[in-house]
PDB file of N, CA and C in Angstrom:
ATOM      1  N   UNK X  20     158.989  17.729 -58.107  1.00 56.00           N
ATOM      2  CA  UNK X  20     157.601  18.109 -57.811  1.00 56.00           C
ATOM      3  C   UNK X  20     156.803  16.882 -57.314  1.00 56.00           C
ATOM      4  N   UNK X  21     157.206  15.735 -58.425  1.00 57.00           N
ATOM      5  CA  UNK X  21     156.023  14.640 -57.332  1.00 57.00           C
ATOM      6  C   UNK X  21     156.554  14.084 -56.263  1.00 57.00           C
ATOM      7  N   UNK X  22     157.733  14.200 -55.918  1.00 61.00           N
ATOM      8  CA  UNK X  22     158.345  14.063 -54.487  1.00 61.00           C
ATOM      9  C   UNK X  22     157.379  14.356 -53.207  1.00 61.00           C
ATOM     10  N   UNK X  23     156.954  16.131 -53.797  1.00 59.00           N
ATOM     11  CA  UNK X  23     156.726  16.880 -52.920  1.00 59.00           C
ATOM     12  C   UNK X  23     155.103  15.723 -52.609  1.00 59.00           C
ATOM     13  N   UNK X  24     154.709  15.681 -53.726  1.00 61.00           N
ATOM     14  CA  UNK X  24     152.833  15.343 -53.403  1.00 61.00           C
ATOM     15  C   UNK X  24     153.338  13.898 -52.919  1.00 61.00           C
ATOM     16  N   UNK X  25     154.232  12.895 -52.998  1.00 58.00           N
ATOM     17  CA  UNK X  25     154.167  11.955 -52.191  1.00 58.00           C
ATOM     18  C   UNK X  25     154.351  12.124 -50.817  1.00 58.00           C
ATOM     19  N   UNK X  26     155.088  13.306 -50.059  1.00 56.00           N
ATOM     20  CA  UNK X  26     155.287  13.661 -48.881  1.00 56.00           C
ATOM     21  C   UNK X  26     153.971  13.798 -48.521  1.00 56.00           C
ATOM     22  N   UNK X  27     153.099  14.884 -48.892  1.00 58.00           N
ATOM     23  CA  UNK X  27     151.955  15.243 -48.728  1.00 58.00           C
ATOM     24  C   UNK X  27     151.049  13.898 -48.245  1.00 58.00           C
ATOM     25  N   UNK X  28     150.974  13.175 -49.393  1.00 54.00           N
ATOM     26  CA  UNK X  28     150.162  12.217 -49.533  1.00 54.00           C
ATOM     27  C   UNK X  28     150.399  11.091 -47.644  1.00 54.00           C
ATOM     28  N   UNK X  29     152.001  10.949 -47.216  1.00 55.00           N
ATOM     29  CA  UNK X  29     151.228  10.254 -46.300  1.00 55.00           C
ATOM     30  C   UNK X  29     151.270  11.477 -45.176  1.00 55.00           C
ATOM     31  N   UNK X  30     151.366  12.600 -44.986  1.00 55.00           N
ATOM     32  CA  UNK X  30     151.208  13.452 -44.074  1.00 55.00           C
ATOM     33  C   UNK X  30     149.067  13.386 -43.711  1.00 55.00           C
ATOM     34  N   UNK X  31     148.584  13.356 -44.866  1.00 53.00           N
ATOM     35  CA  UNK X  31     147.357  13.409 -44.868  1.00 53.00           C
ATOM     36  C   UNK X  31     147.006  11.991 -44.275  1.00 53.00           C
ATOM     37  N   UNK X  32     147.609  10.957 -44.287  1.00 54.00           N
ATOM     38  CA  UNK X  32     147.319   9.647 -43.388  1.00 54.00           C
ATOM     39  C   UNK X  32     147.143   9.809 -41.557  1.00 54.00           C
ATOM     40  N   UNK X  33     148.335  10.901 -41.263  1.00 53.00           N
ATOM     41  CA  UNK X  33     148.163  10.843 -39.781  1.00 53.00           C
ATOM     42  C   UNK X  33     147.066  11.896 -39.302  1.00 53.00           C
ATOM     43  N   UNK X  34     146.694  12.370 -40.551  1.00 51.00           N
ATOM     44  CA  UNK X  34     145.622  13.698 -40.513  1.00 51.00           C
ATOM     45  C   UNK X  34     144.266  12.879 -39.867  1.00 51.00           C
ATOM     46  N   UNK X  35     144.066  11.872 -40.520  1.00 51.00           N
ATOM     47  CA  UNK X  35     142.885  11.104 -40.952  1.00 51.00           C
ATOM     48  C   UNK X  35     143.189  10.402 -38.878  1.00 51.00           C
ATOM     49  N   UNK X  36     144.161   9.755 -38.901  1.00 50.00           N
ATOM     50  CA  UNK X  36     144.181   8.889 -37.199  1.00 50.00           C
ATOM     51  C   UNK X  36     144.173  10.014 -36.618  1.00 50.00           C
ATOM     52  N   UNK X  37     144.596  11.260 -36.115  1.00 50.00           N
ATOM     53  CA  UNK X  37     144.361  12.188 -35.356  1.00 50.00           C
ATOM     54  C   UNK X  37     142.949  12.317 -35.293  1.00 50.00           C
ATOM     55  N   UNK X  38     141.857  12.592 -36.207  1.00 52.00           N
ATOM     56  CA  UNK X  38     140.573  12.943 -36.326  1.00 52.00           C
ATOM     57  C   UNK X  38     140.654  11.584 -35.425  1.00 52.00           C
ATOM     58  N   UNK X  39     140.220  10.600 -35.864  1.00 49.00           N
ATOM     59  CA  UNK X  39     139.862   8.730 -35.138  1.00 49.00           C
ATOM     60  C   UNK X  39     140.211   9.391 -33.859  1.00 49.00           C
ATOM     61  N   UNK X  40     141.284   9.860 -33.372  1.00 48.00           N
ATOM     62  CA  UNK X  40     141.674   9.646 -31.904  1.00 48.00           C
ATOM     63  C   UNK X  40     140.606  10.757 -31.374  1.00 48.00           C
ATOM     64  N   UNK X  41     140.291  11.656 -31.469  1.00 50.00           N
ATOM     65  CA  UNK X  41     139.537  13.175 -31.417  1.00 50.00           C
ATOM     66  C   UNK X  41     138.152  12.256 -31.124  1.00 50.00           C
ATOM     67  N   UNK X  42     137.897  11.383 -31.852  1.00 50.00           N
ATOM     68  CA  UNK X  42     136.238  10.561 -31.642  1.00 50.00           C
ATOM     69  C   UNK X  42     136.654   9.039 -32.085  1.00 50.00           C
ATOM     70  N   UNK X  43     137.664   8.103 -30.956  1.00 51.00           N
ATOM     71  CA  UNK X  43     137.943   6.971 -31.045  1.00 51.00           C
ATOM     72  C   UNK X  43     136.673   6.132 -31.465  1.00 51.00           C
ATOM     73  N   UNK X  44     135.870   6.571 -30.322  1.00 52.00           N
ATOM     74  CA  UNK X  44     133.864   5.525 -30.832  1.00 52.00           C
ATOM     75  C   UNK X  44     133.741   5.875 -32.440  1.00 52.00           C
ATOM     76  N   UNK X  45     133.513   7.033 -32.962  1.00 51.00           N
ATOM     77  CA  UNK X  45     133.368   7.366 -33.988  1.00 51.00           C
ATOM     78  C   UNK X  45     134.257   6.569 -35.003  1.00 51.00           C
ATOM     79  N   UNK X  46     135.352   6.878 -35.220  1.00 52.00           N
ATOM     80  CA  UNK X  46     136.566   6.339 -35.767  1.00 52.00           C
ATOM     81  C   UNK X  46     136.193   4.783 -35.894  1.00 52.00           C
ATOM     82  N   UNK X  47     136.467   4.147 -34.471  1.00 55.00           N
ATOM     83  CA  UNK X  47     136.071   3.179 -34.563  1.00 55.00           C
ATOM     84  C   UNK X  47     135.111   2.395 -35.009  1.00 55.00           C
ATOM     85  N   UNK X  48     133.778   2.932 -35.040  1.00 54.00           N
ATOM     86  CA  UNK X  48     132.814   2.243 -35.902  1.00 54.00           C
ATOM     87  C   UNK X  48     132.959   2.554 -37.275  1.00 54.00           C
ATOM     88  N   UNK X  49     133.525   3.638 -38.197  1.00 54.00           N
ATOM     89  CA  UNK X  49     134.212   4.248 -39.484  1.00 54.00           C
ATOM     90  C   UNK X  49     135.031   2.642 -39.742  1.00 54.00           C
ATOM     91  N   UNK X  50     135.804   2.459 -39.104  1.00 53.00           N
ATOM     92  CA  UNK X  50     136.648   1.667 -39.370  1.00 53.00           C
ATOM     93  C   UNK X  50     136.014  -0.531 -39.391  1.00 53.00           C
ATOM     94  N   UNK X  51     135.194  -0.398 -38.203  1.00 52.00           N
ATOM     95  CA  UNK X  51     134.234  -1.210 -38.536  1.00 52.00           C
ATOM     96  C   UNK X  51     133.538  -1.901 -39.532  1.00 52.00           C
ATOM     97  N   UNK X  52     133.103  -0.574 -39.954  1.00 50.00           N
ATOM     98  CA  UNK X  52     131.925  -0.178 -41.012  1.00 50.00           C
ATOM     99  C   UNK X  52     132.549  -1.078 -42.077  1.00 50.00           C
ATOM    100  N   UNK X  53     134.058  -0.290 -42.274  1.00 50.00           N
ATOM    101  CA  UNK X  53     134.858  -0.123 -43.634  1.00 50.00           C
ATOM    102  C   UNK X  53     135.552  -1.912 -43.811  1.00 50.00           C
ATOM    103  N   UNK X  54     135.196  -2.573 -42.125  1.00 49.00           N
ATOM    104  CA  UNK X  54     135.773  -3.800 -42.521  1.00 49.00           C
ATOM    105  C   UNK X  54     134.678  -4.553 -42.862  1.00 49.00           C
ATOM    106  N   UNK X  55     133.754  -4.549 -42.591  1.00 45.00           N
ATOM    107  CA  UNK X  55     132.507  -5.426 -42.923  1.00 45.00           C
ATOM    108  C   UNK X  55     131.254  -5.404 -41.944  1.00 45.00           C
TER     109      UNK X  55
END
């Protein structure tokens, strides 16, 4: 079973860069933001 939620877990990572690519400006200042 926690196999399964570690699969999950990085499937939801490329979830997150797909959105970024959808609004790179967006994304990109998100990511900005998040560095300082």
């Amino acid at each position: 079973m926690p196999d399964v939620e570690e699969v999950v877990a990085p499937v939801a990572t490329p979830s997150h860069s797909n959105k970024s690519g959808h609004d790179d400006r967006g994304g990109k200042k998100y990511a900005h933001g998040a560095t300082g």
